Amino acid sequence: METKKRGDLLINGFGSSNGGTFNTITINGKGTVNGDVDCMVFDCNGSGTINGNVAADTAKVNGHGKIIGNFGGQSLTIDGTAGIIGNLIVEKLKVSGKANVSGKIKSDDIKIKGRLTVGEDCESETFRAESQFTIGGLLNADLIDITIFADCKAKEIGGQTILIKQKNSLLGFFKPFVRTQLETECIEGDKIEIESTKAGIVRGNQVVIGPDCEIEVVEYSGEFTMDDHSIVKDIRKV
């Protein structure tokens, strides 16, 4: 009943509008919305700026979107470029383009195949990435599955199962010249399998250190294996 009372906001070409409650917000040209918005569907195909917070059930950014505030909703898909000057709280997040979140991210399911930058913590039930990312705080998820396509950074990484692997190169003879790494201060989890990782400390129950790792300290309580092409300065059974 409530959605029938909502109107739609459509911006084609150059235009601006005040915030409010809408059914659908569509920006196809260059549009600016001043104030908080609450909508069922948010669709940005052109260049859109929201000077306020956004609450949307379903949101998609195909062009260039900027939110000067927080974003909250059920799902956000970014195929273009999106900047959020605040926090992002969403049930499902998919990034195939480029996303920059100044604050924190909290989600149930995160899939990254583009480029992600987070200023603070990134928290999720599942975090799957085949991409490049920089996380200024803690990356925390029950399942973390990362395939490194370019240099990745996170201050700390924590979870139940943590899998970090290097992208398989079709040009194998170029691999020594294009090696990429994930860099972090600390990795802590139950099951840890990593490669191409530089870390201060790795702490877990089952720990597998694959090739091309540089680790200061490994602490494990269950099982530990290490590739000959990795360096671990201190190994401790706890």
PDB file of C-alpha atoms in Angstrom:
ATOM      1  CA  MET A   1       0.000   0.000   0.000  1.00  0.00           C
ATOM      2  CA  GLU A   2       2.797   2.365   0.844  1.00  0.00           C
ATOM      3  CA  THR A   3       4.627   1.873  -2.460  1.00  0.00           C
ATOM      4  CA  LYS A   4       1.572   2.973  -4.437  1.00  0.00           C
ATOM      5  CA  LYS A   5       1.794   6.387  -2.809  1.00  0.00           C
ATOM      6  CA  ARG A   6       5.397   6.830  -3.863  1.00  0.00           C
ATOM      7  CA  GLY A   7       6.282   8.694  -7.002  1.00  0.00           C
ATOM      8  CA  ASP A   8       9.203   8.133  -9.345  1.00  0.00           C
ATOM      9  CA  LEU A   9      12.186  10.423  -9.833  1.00  0.00           C
ATOM     10  CA  LEU A  10      13.627  10.478 -13.363  1.00  0.00           C
ATOM     11  CA  ILE A  11      16.539  12.692 -14.424  1.00  0.00           C
ATOM     12  CA  ASN A  12      17.459  12.721 -18.125  1.00  0.00           C
ATOM     13  CA  GLY A  13      20.158  15.112 -19.279  1.00  0.00           C
ATOM     14  CA  PHE A  14      21.082  17.764 -16.712  1.00  0.00           C
ATOM     15  CA  GLY A  15      18.821  18.094 -13.701  1.00  0.00           C
ATOM     16  CA  SER A  16      18.472  18.333  -9.946  1.00  0.00           C
ATOM     17  CA  SER A  17      15.891  17.477  -7.345  1.00  0.00           C
ATOM     18  CA  ASN A  18      15.266  17.538  -3.639  1.00  0.00           C
ATOM     19  CA  GLY A  19      15.440  14.320  -1.656  1.00  0.00           C
ATOM     20  CA  GLY A  20      12.452  12.424  -0.362  1.00  0.00           C
ATOM     21  CA  THR A  21      10.644   9.101  -0.609  1.00  0.00           C
ATOM     22  CA  PHE A  22      10.266   7.513  -4.034  1.00  0.00           C
ATOM     23  CA  ASN A  23       9.420   4.243  -5.682  1.00  0.00           C
ATOM     24  CA  THR A  24      12.167   4.424  -8.336  1.00  0.00           C
ATOM     25  CA  ILE A  25      15.056   6.844  -8.783  1.00  0.00           C
ATOM     26  CA  THR A  26      16.632   6.802 -12.249  1.00  0.00           C
ATOM     27  CA  ILE A  27      19.516   9.029 -13.310  1.00  0.00           C
ATOM     28  CA  ASN A  28      20.392   8.730 -17.001  1.00  0.00           C
ATOM     29  CA  GLY A  29      22.189  12.033 -17.529  1.00  0.00           C
ATOM     30  CA  LYS A  30      23.955  14.229 -15.027  1.00  0.00           C
ATOM     31  CA  GLY A  31      21.789  14.590 -11.967  1.00  0.00           C
ATOM     32  CA  THR A  32      22.049  15.891  -8.428  1.00  0.00           C
ATOM     33  CA  VAL A  33      19.703  15.082  -5.563  1.00  0.00           C
ATOM     34  CA  ASN A  34      19.949  17.307  -2.499  1.00  0.00           C
ATOM     35  CA  GLY A  35      18.883  15.551   0.689  1.00  0.00           C
ATOM     36  CA  ASP A  36      18.277  12.038   1.979  1.00  0.00           C
ATOM     37  CA  VAL A  37      16.415   9.607  -0.277  1.00  0.00           C
ATOM     38  CA  ASP A  38      14.385   6.488   0.457  1.00  0.00           C
ATOM     39  CA  CYS A  39      13.412   4.353  -2.526  1.00  0.00           C
ATOM     40  CA  MET A  40      12.613   0.854  -3.679  1.00  0.00           C
ATOM     41  CA  VAL A  41      14.915   0.986  -6.725  1.00  0.00           C
ATOM     42  CA  PHE A  42      17.954   3.223  -7.338  1.00  0.00           C
ATOM     43  CA  ASP A  43      19.395   3.143 -10.856  1.00  0.00           C
ATOM     44  CA  CYS A  44      22.308   5.376 -11.877  1.00  0.00           C
ATOM     45  CA  ASN A  45      23.278   5.043 -15.535  1.00  0.00           C
ATOM     46  CA  GLY A  46      24.843   8.470 -16.007  1.00  0.00           C
ATOM     47  CA  SER A  47      26.608  10.700 -13.504  1.00  0.00           C
ATOM     48  CA  GLY A  48      24.674  11.054 -10.266  1.00  0.00           C
ATOM     49  CA  THR A  49      25.404  12.774  -6.973  1.00  0.00           C
ATOM     50  CA  ILE A  50      23.295  12.337  -3.844  1.00  0.00           C
ATOM     51  CA  ASN A  51      23.991  14.950  -1.200  1.00  0.00           C
ATOM     52  CA  GLY A  52      22.619  12.858   1.635  1.00  0.00           C
ATOM     53  CA  ASN A  53      21.980   9.311   2.795  1.00  0.00           C
ATOM     54  CA  VAL A  54      20.475   6.659   0.540  1.00  0.00           C
ATOM     55  CA  ALA A  55      18.147   3.837   1.595  1.00  0.00           C
ATOM     56  CA  ALA A  56      17.239   1.538  -1.309  1.00  0.00           C
ATOM     57  CA  ASP A  57      15.990  -2.022  -1.576  1.00  0.00           C
ATOM     58  CA  THR A  58      17.807  -2.563  -4.868  1.00  0.00           C
ATOM     59  CA  ALA A  59      20.518  -0.317  -6.270  1.00  0.00           C
ATOM     60  CA  LYS A  60      22.648  -0.431  -9.397  1.00  0.00           C
ATOM     61  CA  VAL A  61      25.400   1.900 -10.580  1.00  0.00           C
ATOM     62  CA  ASN A  62      26.305   1.497 -14.238  1.00  0.00           C
ATOM     63  CA  GLY A  63      27.746   4.955 -14.707  1.00  0.00           C
ATOM     64  CA  HIS A  64      29.349   7.188 -12.094  1.00  0.00           C
ATOM     65  CA  GLY A  65      27.599   7.558  -8.739  1.00  0.00           C
ATOM     66  CA  LYS A  66      28.605   9.555  -5.684  1.00  0.00           C
ATOM     67  CA  ILE A  67      26.819   9.464  -2.340  1.00  0.00           C
ATOM     68  CA  ILE A  68      27.748  12.136   0.192  1.00  0.00           C
ATOM     69  CA  GLY A  69      26.450  10.100   3.107  1.00  0.00           C
ATOM     70  CA  ASN A  70      25.674   6.510   4.068  1.00  0.00           C
ATOM     71  CA  PHE A  71      24.097   3.795   1.932  1.00  0.00           C
ATOM     72  CA  GLY A  72      21.799   1.113   3.309  1.00  0.00           C
ATOM     73  CA  GLY A  73      19.704  -1.509   1.523  1.00  0.00           C
ATOM     74  CA  GLN A  74      19.271  -5.083   0.389  1.00  0.00           C
ATOM     75  CA  SER A  75      21.499  -5.231  -2.681  1.00  0.00           C
ATOM     76  CA  LEU A  76      24.001  -2.975  -4.424  1.00  0.00           C
ATOM     77  CA  THR A  77      25.573  -3.799  -7.790  1.00  0.00           C
ATOM     78  CA  ILE A  78      28.396  -1.624  -9.092  1.00  0.00           C
ATOM     79  CA  ASP A  79      29.343  -2.130 -12.722  1.00  0.00           C
ATOM     80  CA  GLY A  80      30.617   1.413 -13.157  1.00  0.00           C
ATOM     81  CA  THR A  81      32.269   3.675 -10.583  1.00  0.00           C
ATOM     82  CA  ALA A  82      30.802   4.487  -7.175  1.00  0.00           C
ATOM     83  CA  GLY A  83      32.014   6.592  -4.268  1.00  0.00           C
ATOM     84  CA  ILE A  84      30.364   6.531  -0.850  1.00  0.00           C
ATOM     85  CA  ILE A  85      31.484   9.170   1.643  1.00  0.00           C
ATOM     86  CA  GLY A  86      30.186   7.255   4.640  1.00  0.00           C
ATOM     87  CA  ASN A  87      29.290   3.685   5.586  1.00  0.00           C
ATOM     88  CA  LEU A  88      27.858   0.953   3.361  1.00  0.00           C
ATOM     89  CA  ILE A  89      25.465  -1.507   4.989  1.00  0.00           C
ATOM     90  CA  VAL A  90      23.843  -3.896   2.535  1.00  0.00           C
ATOM     91  CA  GLU A  91      22.814  -7.552   2.454  1.00  0.00           C
ATOM     92  CA  LYS A  92      24.481  -8.277  -0.897  1.00  0.00           C
ATOM     93  CA  LEU A  93      27.296  -6.321  -2.552  1.00  0.00           C
ATOM     94  CA  LYS A  94      28.669  -7.052  -6.016  1.00  0.00           C
ATOM     95  CA  VAL A  95      31.431  -4.929  -7.531  1.00  0.00           C
ATOM     96  CA  SER A  96      32.489  -5.507 -11.127  1.00  0.00           C
ATOM     97  CA  GLY A  97      33.666  -1.942 -11.626  1.00  0.00           C
ATOM     98  CA  LYS A  98      35.284   0.366  -9.088  1.00  0.00           C
ATOM     99  CA  ALA A  99      34.026   1.208  -5.586  1.00  0.00           C
ATOM    100  CA  ASN A 100      35.444   3.544  -2.961  1.00  0.00           C
ATOM    101  CA  VAL A 101      33.882   3.546   0.517  1.00  0.00           C
ATOM    102  CA  SER A 102      35.358   6.044   2.948  1.00  0.00           C
ATOM    103  CA  GLY A 103      33.810   4.445   6.027  1.00  0.00           C
ATOM    104  CA  LYS A 104      33.066   0.786   6.776  1.00  0.00           C
ATOM    105  CA  ILE A 105      31.269  -1.991   4.917  1.00  0.00           C
ATOM    106  CA  LYS A 106      28.923  -4.457   6.578  1.00  0.00           C
ATOM    107  CA  SER A 107      27.242  -7.119   4.461  1.00  0.00           C
ATOM    108  CA  ASP A 108      26.111 -10.733   4.346  1.00  0.00           C
ATOM    109  CA  ASP A 109      27.646 -11.509   0.965  1.00  0.00           C
ATOM    110  CA  ILE A 110      30.389  -9.635  -0.906  1.00  0.00           C
ATOM    111  CA  LYS A 111      31.640 -10.497  -4.397  1.00  0.00           C
ATOM    112  CA  ILE A 112      34.400  -8.377  -5.922  1.00  0.00           C
ATOM    113  CA  LYS A 113      35.604  -8.729  -9.493  1.00  0.00           C
ATOM    114  CA  GLY A 114      36.679  -5.131  -9.937  1.00  0.00           C
ATOM    115  CA  ARG A 115      38.468  -2.746  -7.604  1.00  0.00           C
ATOM    116  CA  LEU A 116      37.462  -2.009  -4.009  1.00  0.00           C
ATOM    117  CA  THR A 117      38.830   0.570  -1.574  1.00  0.00           C
ATOM    118  CA  VAL A 118      37.529   0.706   2.012  1.00  0.00           C
ATOM    119  CA  GLY A 119      38.715   3.279   4.523  1.00  0.00           C
ATOM    120  CA  GLU A 120      37.766   1.318   7.648  1.00  0.00           C
ATOM    121  CA  ASP A 121      36.614  -2.256   8.423  1.00  0.00           C
ATOM    122  CA  CYS A 122      34.946  -4.641   5.982  1.00  0.00           C
ATOM    123  CA  GLU A 123      32.694  -7.245   7.614  1.00  0.00           C
ATOM    124  CA  SER A 124      30.705  -9.989   5.890  1.00  0.00           C
ATOM    125  CA  GLU A 125      29.538 -13.584   6.159  1.00  0.00           C
ATOM    126  CA  THR A 126      31.277 -14.433   2.880  1.00  0.00           C
ATOM    127  CA  PHE A 127      33.927 -12.388   1.040  1.00  0.00           C
ATOM    128  CA  ARG A 128      34.908 -13.566  -2.430  1.00  0.00           C
ATOM    129  CA  ALA A 129      37.322 -11.500  -4.493  1.00  0.00           C
ATOM    130  CA  GLU A 130      39.002 -11.942  -7.853  1.00  0.00           C
ATOM    131  CA  SER A 131      40.308  -8.433  -7.920  1.00  0.00           C
ATOM    132  CA  GLN A 132      42.416  -5.683  -6.434  1.00  0.00           C
ATOM    133  CA  PHE A 133      41.426  -4.193  -3.082  1.00  0.00           C
ATOM    134  CA  THR A 134      42.653  -1.993  -0.258  1.00  0.00           C
ATOM    135  CA  ILE A 135      41.028  -2.219   3.178  1.00  0.00           C
ATOM    136  CA  GLY A 136      42.206   0.252   5.797  1.00  0.00           C
ATOM    137  CA  GLY A 137      40.956  -1.774   8.766  1.00  0.00           C
ATOM    138  CA  LEU A 138      39.950  -5.374   9.484  1.00  0.00           C
ATOM    139  CA  LEU A 139      38.646  -7.713   6.785  1.00  0.00           C
ATOM    140  CA  ASN A 140      36.455 -10.128   8.709  1.00  0.00           C
ATOM    141  CA  ALA A 141      34.256 -12.927   7.309  1.00  0.00           C
ATOM    142  CA  ASP A 142      33.410 -16.556   8.017  1.00  0.00           C
ATOM    143  CA  LEU A 143      34.662 -17.457   4.536  1.00  0.00           C
ATOM    144  CA  ILE A 144      37.335 -15.395   2.800  1.00  0.00           C
ATOM    145  CA  ASP A 145      38.218 -16.589  -0.703  1.00  0.00           C
ATOM    146  CA  ILE A 146      40.656 -14.326  -2.553  1.00  0.00           C
ATOM    147  CA  THR A 147      42.272 -14.697  -5.949  1.00  0.00           C
ATOM    148  CA  ILE A 148      44.943 -12.042  -6.356  1.00  0.00           C
ATOM    149  CA  PHE A 149      44.835 -10.229  -9.702  1.00  0.00           C
ATOM    150  CA  ALA A 150      46.891  -7.231  -8.536  1.00  0.00           C
ATOM    151  CA  ASP A 151      48.482  -6.044  -5.293  1.00  0.00           C
ATOM    152  CA  CYS A 152      45.978  -6.250  -2.419  1.00  0.00           C
ATOM    153  CA  LYS A 153      46.176  -4.789   1.079  1.00  0.00           C
ATOM    154  CA  ALA A 154      44.238  -5.161   4.316  1.00  0.00           C
ATOM    155  CA  LYS A 155      45.426  -4.055   7.728  1.00  0.00           C
ATOM    156  CA  GLU A 156      44.220  -7.308   9.332  1.00  0.00           C
ATOM    157  CA  ILE A 157      42.354 -10.394   8.120  1.00  0.00           C
ATOM    158  CA  GLY A 158      40.224 -12.635  10.319  1.00  0.00           C
ATOM    159  CA  GLY A 159      37.762 -15.467   9.698  1.00  0.00           C
ATOM    160  CA  GLN A 160      36.962 -19.163   9.966  1.00  0.00           C
ATOM    161  CA  THR A 161      38.267 -20.247   6.551  1.00  0.00           C
ATOM    162  CA  ILE A 162      40.795 -18.049   4.738  1.00  0.00           C
ATOM    163  CA  LEU A 163      41.919 -18.951   1.221  1.00  0.00           C
ATOM    164  CA  ILE A 164      44.349 -16.699  -0.651  1.00  0.00           C
ATOM    165  CA  LYS A 165      45.724 -17.766  -4.017  1.00  0.00           C
ATOM    166  CA  GLN A 166      47.529 -16.235  -6.953  1.00  0.00           C
ATOM    167  CA  LYS A 167      45.768 -15.911 -10.294  1.00  0.00           C
ATOM    168  CA  ASN A 168      46.959 -18.551 -12.738  1.00  0.00           C
ATOM    169  CA  SER A 169      48.750 -16.776 -15.567  1.00  0.00           C
ATOM    170  CA  LEU A 170      48.265 -17.895 -19.176  1.00  0.00           C
ATOM    171  CA  LEU A 171      51.656 -16.364 -19.851  1.00  0.00           C
ATOM    172  CA  GLY A 172      53.623 -18.473 -17.431  1.00  0.00           C
ATOM    173  CA  PHE A 173      57.041 -17.296 -18.626  1.00  0.00           C
ATOM    174  CA  PHE A 174      56.091 -13.714 -17.669  1.00  0.00           C
ATOM    175  CA  LYS A 175      55.137 -14.652 -14.116  1.00  0.00           C
ATOM    176  CA  PRO A 176      58.462 -13.635 -12.439  1.00  0.00           C
ATOM    177  CA  PHE A 177      58.076 -10.113 -13.840  1.00  0.00           C
ATOM    178  CA  VAL A 178      54.432  -9.551 -12.867  1.00  0.00           C
ATOM    179  CA  ARG A 179      54.196 -11.220  -9.460  1.00  0.00           C
ATOM    180  CA  THR A 180      51.580  -9.666  -7.237  1.00  0.00           C
ATOM    181  CA  GLN A 181      51.059 -10.000  -3.483  1.00  0.00           C
ATOM    182  CA  LEU A 182      48.562  -9.565  -0.716  1.00  0.00           C
ATOM    183  CA  GLU A 183      50.007  -7.591   2.185  1.00  0.00           C
ATOM    184  CA  THR A 184      48.644  -7.554   5.746  1.00  0.00           C
ATOM    185  CA  GLU A 185      49.834  -7.216   9.324  1.00  0.00           C
ATOM    186  CA  CYS A 186      47.927 -10.228  10.669  1.00  0.00           C
ATOM    187  CA  ILE A 187      45.934 -13.234   9.440  1.00  0.00           C
ATOM    188  CA  GLU A 188      43.948 -15.151  12.046  1.00  0.00           C
ATOM    189  CA  GLY A 189      41.524 -18.015  11.427  1.00  0.00           C
ATOM    190  CA  ASP A 190      40.777 -21.694  11.888  1.00  0.00           C
ATOM    191  CA  LYS A 191      41.696 -23.011   8.434  1.00  0.00           C
ATOM    192  CA  ILE A 192      44.251 -20.930   6.533  1.00  0.00           C
ATOM    193  CA  GLU A 193      45.636 -21.672   3.054  1.00  0.00           C
ATOM    194  CA  ILE A 194      47.643 -18.836   1.520  1.00  0.00           C
ATOM    195  CA  GLU A 195      50.106 -18.058  -1.226  1.00  0.00           C
ATOM    196  CA  SER A 196      51.694 -14.868  -2.596  1.00  0.00           C
ATOM    197  CA  THR A 197      51.160 -13.246   0.809  1.00  0.00           C
ATOM    198  CA  LYS A 198      53.325 -10.954   2.920  1.00  0.00           C
ATOM    199  CA  ALA A 199      52.259 -10.899   6.583  1.00  0.00           C
ATOM    200  CA  GLY A 200      53.591 -10.090  10.022  1.00  0.00           C
ATOM    201  CA  ILE A 201      51.860 -12.982  11.798  1.00  0.00           C
ATOM    202  CA  VAL A 202      49.691 -15.884  10.672  1.00  0.00           C
ATOM    203  CA  ARG A 203      47.778 -17.576  13.472  1.00  0.00           C
ATOM    204  CA  GLY A 204      45.449 -20.568  13.076  1.00  0.00           C
ATOM    205  CA  ASN A 205      44.639 -24.216  13.655  1.00  0.00           C
ATOM    206  CA  GLN A 206      45.336 -25.712  10.221  1.00  0.00           C
ATOM    207  CA  VAL A 207      47.862 -23.563   8.372  1.00  0.00           C
ATOM    208  CA  VAL A 208      49.137 -24.142   4.842  1.00  0.00           C
ATOM    209  CA  ILE A 209      51.763 -21.722   3.558  1.00  0.00           C
ATOM    210  CA  GLY A 210      51.903 -22.010  -0.218  1.00  0.00           C
ATOM    211  CA  PRO A 211      54.483 -20.541  -2.613  1.00  0.00           C
ATOM    212  CA  ASP A 212      55.760 -16.947  -2.711  1.00  0.00           C
ATOM    213  CA  CYS A 213      54.930 -16.027   0.904  1.00  0.00           C
ATOM    214  CA  GLU A 214      56.954 -13.851   3.279  1.00  0.00           C
ATOM    215  CA  ILE A 215      55.819 -14.372   6.883  1.00  0.00           C
ATOM    216  CA  GLU A 216      57.446 -13.132  10.055  1.00  0.00           C
ATOM    217  CA  VAL A 217      55.719 -15.516  12.507  1.00  0.00           C
ATOM    218  CA  VAL A 218      53.407 -18.514  12.131  1.00  0.00           C
ATOM    219  CA  GLU A 219      51.523 -19.809  15.171  1.00  0.00           C
ATOM    220  CA  TYR A 220      49.493 -22.990  14.712  1.00  0.00           C
ATOM    221  CA  SER A 221      47.675 -25.346  17.068  1.00  0.00           C
ATOM    222  CA  GLY A 222      46.883 -28.237  14.716  1.00  0.00           C
ATOM    223  CA  GLU A 223      48.671 -28.918  11.427  1.00  0.00           C
ATOM    224  CA  PHE A 224      51.260 -26.923   9.501  1.00  0.00           C
ATOM    225  CA  THR A 225      52.786 -27.306   6.037  1.00  0.00           C
ATOM    226  CA  MET A 226      54.997 -24.931   4.096  1.00  0.00           C
ATOM    227  CA  ASP A 227      56.102 -24.597   0.482  1.00  0.00           C
ATOM    228  CA  ASP A 228      59.836 -24.552  -0.223  1.00  0.00           C
ATOM    229  CA  HIS A 229      59.439 -21.305  -2.180  1.00  0.00           C
ATOM    230  CA  SER A 230      58.253 -19.336   0.858  1.00  0.00           C
ATOM    231  CA  ILE A 231      60.014 -17.700   3.811  1.00  0.00           C
ATOM    232  CA  VAL A 232      58.795 -17.980   7.394  1.00  0.00           C
ATOM    233  CA  LYS A 233      61.174 -16.544   9.978  1.00  0.00           C
ATOM    234  CA  ASP A 234      59.606 -18.073  13.113  1.00  0.00           C
ATOM    235  CA  ILE A 235      57.316 -21.126  13.398  1.00  0.00           C
ATOM    236  CA  ARG A 236      55.603 -21.823  16.716  1.00  0.00           C
ATOM    237  CA  LYS A 237      53.380 -24.734  17.789  1.00  0.00           C
ATOM    238  CA  VAL A 238      50.984 -23.392  20.451  1.00  0.00           C
TER     239      VAL A 238
END
